[in-house]
mmCIF file of C-alpha atoms in Angstrom:
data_model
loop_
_atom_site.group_PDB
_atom_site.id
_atom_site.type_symbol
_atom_site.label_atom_id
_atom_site.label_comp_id
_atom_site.label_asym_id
_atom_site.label_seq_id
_atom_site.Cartn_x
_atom_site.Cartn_y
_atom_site.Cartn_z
ATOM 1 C CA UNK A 1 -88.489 8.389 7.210
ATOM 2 C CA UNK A 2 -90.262 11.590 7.655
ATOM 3 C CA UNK A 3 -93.901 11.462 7.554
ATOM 4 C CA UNK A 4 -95.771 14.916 6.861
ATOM 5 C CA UNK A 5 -99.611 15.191 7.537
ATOM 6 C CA UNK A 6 -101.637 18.125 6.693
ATOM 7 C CA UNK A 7 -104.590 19.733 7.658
ATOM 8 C CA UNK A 8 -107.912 20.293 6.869
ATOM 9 C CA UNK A 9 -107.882 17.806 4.273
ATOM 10 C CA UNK A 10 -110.708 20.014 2.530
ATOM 11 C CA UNK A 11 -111.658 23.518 3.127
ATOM 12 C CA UNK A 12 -114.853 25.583 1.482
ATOM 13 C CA UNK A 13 -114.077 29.099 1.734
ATOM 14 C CA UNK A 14 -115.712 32.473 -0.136
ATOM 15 C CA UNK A 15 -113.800 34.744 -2.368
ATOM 16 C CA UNK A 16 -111.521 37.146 -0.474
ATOM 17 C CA UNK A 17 -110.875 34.890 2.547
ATOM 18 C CA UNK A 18 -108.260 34.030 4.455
ATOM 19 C CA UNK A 19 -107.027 30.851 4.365
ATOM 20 C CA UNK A 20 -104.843 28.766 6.683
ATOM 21 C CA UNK A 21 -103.132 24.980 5.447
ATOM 22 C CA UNK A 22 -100.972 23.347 8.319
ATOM 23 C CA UNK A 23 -98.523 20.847 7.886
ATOM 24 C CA UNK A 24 -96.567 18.799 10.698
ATOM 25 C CA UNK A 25 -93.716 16.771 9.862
ATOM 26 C CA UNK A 26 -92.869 13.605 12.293
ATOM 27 C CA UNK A 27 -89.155 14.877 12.969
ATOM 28 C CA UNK A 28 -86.873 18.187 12.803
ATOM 29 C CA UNK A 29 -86.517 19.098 8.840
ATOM 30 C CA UNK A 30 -85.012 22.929 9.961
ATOM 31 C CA UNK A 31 -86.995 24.941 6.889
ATOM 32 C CA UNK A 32 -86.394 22.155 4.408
ATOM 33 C CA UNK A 33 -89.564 22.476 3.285
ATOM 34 C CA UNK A 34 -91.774 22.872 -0.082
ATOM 35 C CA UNK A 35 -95.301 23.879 -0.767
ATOM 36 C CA UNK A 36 -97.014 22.830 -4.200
ATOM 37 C CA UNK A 37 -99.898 23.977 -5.964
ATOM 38 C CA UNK A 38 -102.285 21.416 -8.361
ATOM 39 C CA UNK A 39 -105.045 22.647 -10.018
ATOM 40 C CA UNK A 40 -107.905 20.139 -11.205
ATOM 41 C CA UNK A 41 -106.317 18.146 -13.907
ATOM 42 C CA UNK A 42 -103.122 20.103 -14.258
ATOM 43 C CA UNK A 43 -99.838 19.281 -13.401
ATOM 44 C CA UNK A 44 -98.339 19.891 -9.846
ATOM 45 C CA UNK A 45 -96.699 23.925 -9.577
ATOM 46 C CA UNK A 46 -93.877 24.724 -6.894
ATOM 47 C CA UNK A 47 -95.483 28.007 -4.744
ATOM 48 C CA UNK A 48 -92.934 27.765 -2.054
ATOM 49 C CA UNK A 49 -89.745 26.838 -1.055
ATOM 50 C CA UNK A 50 -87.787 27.457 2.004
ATOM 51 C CA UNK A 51 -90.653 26.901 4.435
ATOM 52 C CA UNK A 52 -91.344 30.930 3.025
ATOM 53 C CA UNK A 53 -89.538 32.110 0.127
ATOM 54 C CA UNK A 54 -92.120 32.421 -3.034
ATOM 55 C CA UNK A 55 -91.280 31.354 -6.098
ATOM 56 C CA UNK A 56 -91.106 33.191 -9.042
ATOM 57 C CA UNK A 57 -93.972 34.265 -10.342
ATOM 58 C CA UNK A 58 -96.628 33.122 -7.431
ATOM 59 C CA UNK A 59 -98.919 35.860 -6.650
ATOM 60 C CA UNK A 60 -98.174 37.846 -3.032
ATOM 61 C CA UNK A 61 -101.341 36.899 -1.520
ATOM 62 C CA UNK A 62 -99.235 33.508 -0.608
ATOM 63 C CA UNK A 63 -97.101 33.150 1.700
ATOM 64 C CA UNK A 64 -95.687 30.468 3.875
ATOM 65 C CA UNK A 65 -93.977 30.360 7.530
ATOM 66 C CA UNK A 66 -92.551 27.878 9.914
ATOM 67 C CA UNK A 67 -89.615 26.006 10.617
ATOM 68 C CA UNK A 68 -88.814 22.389 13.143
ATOM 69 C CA UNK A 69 -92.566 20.155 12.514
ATOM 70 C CA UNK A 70 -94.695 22.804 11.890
ATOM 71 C CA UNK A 71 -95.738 25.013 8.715
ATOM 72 C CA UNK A 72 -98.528 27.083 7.246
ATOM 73 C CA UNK A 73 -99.330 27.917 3.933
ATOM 74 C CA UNK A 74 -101.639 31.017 3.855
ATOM 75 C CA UNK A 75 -103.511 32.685 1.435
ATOM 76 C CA UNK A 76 -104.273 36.091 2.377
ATOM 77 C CA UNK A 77 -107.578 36.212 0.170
ATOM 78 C CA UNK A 78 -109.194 33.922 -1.641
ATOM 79 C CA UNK A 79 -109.829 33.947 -5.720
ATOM 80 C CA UNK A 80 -111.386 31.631 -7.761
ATOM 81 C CA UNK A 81 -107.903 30.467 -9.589
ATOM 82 C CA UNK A 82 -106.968 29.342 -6.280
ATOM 83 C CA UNK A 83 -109.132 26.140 -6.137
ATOM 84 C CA UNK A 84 -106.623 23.088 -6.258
ATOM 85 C CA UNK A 85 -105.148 20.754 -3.926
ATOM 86 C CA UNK A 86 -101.827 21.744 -1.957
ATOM 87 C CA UNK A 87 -99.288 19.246 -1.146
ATOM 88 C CA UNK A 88 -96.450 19.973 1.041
ATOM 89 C CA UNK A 89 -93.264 18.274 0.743
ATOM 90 C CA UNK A 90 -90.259 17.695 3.038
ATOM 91 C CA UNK A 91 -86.440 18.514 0.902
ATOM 92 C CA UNK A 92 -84.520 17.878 4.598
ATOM 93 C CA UNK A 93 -84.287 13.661 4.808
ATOM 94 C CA UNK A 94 -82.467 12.950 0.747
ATOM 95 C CA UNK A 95 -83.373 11.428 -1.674
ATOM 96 C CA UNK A 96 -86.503 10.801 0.173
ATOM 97 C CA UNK A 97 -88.960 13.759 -0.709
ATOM 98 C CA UNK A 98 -91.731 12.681 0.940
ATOM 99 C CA UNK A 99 -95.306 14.597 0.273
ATOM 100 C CA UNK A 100 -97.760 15.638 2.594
ATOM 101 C CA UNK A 101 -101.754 13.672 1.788
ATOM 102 C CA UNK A 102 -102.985 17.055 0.547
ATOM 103 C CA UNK A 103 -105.738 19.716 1.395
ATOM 104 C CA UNK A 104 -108.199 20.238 -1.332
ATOM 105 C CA UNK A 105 -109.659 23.946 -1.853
ATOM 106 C CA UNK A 106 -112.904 24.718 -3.052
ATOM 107 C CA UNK A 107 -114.601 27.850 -3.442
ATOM 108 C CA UNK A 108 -118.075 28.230 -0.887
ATOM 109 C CA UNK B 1 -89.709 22.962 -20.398
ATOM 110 C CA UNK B 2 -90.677 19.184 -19.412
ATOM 111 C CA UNK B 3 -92.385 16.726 -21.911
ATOM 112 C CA UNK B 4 -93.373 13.095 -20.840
ATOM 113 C CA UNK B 5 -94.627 10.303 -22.924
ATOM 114 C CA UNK B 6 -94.939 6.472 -22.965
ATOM 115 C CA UNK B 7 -97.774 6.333 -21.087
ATOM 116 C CA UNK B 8 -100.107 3.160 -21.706
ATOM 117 C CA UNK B 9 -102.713 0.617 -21.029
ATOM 118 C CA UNK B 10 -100.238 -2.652 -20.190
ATOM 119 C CA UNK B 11 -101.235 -6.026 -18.452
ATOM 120 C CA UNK B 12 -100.330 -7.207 -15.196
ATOM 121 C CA UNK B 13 -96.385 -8.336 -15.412
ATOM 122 C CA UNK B 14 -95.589 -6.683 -18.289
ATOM 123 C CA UNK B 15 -93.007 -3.456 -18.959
ATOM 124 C CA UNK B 16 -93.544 0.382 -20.327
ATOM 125 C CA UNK B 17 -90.622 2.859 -20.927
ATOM 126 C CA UNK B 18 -91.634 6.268 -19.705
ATOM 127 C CA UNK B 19 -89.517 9.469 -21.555
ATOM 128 C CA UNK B 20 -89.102 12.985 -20.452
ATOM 129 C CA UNK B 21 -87.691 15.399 -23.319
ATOM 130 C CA UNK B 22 -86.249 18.698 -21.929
ATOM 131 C CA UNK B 23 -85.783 22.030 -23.168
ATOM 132 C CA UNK B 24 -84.171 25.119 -21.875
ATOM 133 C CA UNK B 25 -82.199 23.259 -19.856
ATOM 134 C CA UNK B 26 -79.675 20.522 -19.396
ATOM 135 C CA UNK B 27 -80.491 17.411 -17.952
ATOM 136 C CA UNK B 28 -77.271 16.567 -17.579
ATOM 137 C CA UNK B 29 -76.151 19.375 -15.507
ATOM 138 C CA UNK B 30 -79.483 18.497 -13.273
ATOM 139 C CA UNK B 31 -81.014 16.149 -10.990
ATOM 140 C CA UNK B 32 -84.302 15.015 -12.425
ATOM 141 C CA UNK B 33 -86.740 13.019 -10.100
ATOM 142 C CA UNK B 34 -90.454 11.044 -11.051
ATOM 143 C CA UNK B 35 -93.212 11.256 -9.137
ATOM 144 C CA UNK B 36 -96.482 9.402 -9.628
ATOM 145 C CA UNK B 37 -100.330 10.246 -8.405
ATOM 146 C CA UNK B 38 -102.620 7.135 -8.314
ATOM 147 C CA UNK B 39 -105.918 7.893 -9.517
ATOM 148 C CA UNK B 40 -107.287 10.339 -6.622
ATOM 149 C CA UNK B 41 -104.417 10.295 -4.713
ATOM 150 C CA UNK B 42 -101.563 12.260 -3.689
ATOM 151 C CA UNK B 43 -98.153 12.678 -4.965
ATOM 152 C CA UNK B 44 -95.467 9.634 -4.686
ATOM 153 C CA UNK B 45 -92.017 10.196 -4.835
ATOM 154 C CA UNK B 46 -90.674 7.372 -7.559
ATOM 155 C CA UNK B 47 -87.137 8.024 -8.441
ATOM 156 C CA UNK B 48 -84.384 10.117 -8.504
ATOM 157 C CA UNK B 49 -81.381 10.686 -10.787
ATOM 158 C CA UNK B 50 -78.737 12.143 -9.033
ATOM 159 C CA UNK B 51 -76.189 15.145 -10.995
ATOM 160 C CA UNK B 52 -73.428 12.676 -10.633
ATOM 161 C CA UNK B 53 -74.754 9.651 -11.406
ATOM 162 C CA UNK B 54 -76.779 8.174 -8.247
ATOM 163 C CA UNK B 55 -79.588 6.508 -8.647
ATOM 164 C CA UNK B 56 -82.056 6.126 -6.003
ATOM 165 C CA UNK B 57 -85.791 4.511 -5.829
ATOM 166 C CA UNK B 58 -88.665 4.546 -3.829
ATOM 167 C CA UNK B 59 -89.227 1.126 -1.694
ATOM 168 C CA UNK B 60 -92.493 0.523 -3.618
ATOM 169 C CA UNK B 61 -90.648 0.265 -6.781
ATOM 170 C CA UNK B 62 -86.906 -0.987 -6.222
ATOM 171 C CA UNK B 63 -85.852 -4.222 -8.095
ATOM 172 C CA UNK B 64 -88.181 -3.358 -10.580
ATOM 173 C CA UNK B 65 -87.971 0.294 -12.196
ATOM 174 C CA UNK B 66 -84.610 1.653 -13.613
ATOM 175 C CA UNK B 67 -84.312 5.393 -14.126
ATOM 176 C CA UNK B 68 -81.541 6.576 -16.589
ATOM 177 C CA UNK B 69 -80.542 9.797 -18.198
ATOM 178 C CA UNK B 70 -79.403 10.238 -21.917
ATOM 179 C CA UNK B 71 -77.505 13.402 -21.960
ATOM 180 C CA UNK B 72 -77.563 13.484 -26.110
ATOM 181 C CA UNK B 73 -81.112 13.360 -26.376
ATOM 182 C CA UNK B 74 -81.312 15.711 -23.180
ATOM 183 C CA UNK B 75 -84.194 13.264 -21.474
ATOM 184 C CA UNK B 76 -84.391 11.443 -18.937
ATOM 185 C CA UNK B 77 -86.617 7.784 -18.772
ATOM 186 C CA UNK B 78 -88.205 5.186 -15.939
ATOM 187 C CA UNK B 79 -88.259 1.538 -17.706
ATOM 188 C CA UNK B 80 -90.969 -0.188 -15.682
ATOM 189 C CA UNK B 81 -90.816 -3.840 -15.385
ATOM 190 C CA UNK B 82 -92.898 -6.398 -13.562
ATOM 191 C CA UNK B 83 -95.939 -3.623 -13.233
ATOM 192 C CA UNK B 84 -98.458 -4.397 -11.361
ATOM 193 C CA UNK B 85 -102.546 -2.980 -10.321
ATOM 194 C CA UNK B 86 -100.934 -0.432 -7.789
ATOM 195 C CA UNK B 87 -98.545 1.011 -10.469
ATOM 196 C CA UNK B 88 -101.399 2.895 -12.510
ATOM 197 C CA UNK B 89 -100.904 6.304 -11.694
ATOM 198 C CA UNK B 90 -100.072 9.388 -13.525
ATOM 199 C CA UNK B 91 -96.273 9.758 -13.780
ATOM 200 C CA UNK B 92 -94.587 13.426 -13.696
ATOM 201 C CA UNK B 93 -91.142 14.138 -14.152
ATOM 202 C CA UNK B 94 -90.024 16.816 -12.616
ATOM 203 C CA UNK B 95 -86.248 18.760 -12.137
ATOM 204 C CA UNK B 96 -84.863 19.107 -8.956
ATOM 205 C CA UNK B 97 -84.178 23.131 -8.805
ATOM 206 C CA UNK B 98 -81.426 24.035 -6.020
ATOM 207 C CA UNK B 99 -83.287 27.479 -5.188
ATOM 208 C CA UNK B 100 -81.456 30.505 -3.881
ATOM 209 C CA UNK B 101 -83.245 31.124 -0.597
ATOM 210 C CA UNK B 102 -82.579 33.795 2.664
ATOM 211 C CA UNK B 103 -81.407 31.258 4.765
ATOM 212 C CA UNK B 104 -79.360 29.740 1.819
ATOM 213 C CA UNK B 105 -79.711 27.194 -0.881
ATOM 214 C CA UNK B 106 -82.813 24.481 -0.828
ATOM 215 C CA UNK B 107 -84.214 22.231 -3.040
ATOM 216 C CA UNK B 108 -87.475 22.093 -4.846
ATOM 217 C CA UNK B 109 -89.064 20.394 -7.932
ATOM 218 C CA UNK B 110 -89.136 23.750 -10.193
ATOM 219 C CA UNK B 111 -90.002 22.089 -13.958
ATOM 220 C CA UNK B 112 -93.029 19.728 -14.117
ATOM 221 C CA UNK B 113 -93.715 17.562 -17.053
ATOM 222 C CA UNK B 114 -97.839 17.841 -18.268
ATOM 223 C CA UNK B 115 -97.803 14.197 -16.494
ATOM 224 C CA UNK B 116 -98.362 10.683 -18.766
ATOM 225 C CA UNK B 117 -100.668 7.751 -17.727
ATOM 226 C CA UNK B 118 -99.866 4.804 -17.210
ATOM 227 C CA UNK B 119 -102.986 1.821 -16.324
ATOM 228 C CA UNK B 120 -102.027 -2.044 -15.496
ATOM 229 C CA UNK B 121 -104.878 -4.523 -15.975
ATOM 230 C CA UNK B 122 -104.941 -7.485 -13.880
#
């Protein structure tokens, strides 16, 4: 099985920043990777797919790059909407979509 | 558009049928996946329903939750037997896109249901 880990697991970061999620899979997965956005309370939201191609309607101040056991999710500044916990999620080993634990955003 | 219901307080041992009603699209011509989030956890990948058929389950749950598609209704639903403590979650459906990327086609899960909770007492 793949296993993804993430990290931070929390970050605190002003309006406007930049901010930097990594996640590491255990094995190979090419770019067969996804990046999820869940806001407090909401339902999950696919941002990225790919390892870096946006999905429709995500704001260009995301972006994601990386490819092999390595990823980042960036966000090139910081708003207030943005607070939620992003997952990331391997689409390489089928039917076995395993998620990454999670890094939670807050605002500083 | 992604509806899911069923959602309840059951005991320890006992069953709960989970539905997810689509709209603008066709379940049938689409695989459709659950995924569950204990409380304060992250997301599990439950089950999948497969375009042609397939059926496949996380270990956690296999032998004991059945996922099955009813193409006239256009929903898909997880029966849920023999529940137990570490089955309360928050179950999401979601479809299985197959996204049009640069370096070709990928999957990702595109359509989320608003989630439905489910709580086992022991």
């Amino acid at each position: 099985d793949v296993r993804l880990t993430q990290s931070p697991s929390f970050l605190s970061a002003s309006v406007g920043d930049r901010v930097t999620i990594t996640c590491r899979a255990s094995q190979g997965i090419s770019n067969y990777l996804a990046w999820y956005q869940q806001r407090p309370g909401k339902a999950p939201s696919l941002l990225i797919y790919a390892a870096s191609t946006l999905q429709t309607g995500v704001p260009s101040r995301f972006s994601g790059s990386g490819s092999g056991t390595e990823f980042t999710l960036t966000i090139s500044s910081l708003q207030a909407e943005d607070v939620a916990t992003y997952y990331c999620q391997q689409v390489h080993t089928y039917p076995l979509f395993s998620f990454g634990p999670g890094t939670r955003v807050d605002i500083k | 558009l992604l509806v899911d219901s069923g959602g309840d307080l059951v005991q320890a041992g006992g069953s709960l049928r989970l539905s997810c009603a689509a709209s603008g699209f066709t379940v049938g011509d689409s695989q459709m996946t659950w995924v569950r989030q204990a409380p304060g956890k992250g997301l599990e990948w439950v089950s999948l329903f497969y375009r042609g058929g397939s059926t496949y389950y996380a270990d956690s749950v296999t032998g004991r939750f059945t996922i099955s598609r009813d193409t006239s209704k256009n929903a898909v639903f997880l029966q849920m037997n023999s529940l137990r403590a570490e089955d309360t979650a928050t179950y999401y459906c979601a479809r299985i896109g197959v996204l049009t990327a640069p370096t070709g086609p990928s999957d990702g899960f595109d359509v989320w249901g608003q989630g439905t909770v489910v709580t086992v007492s022991s």
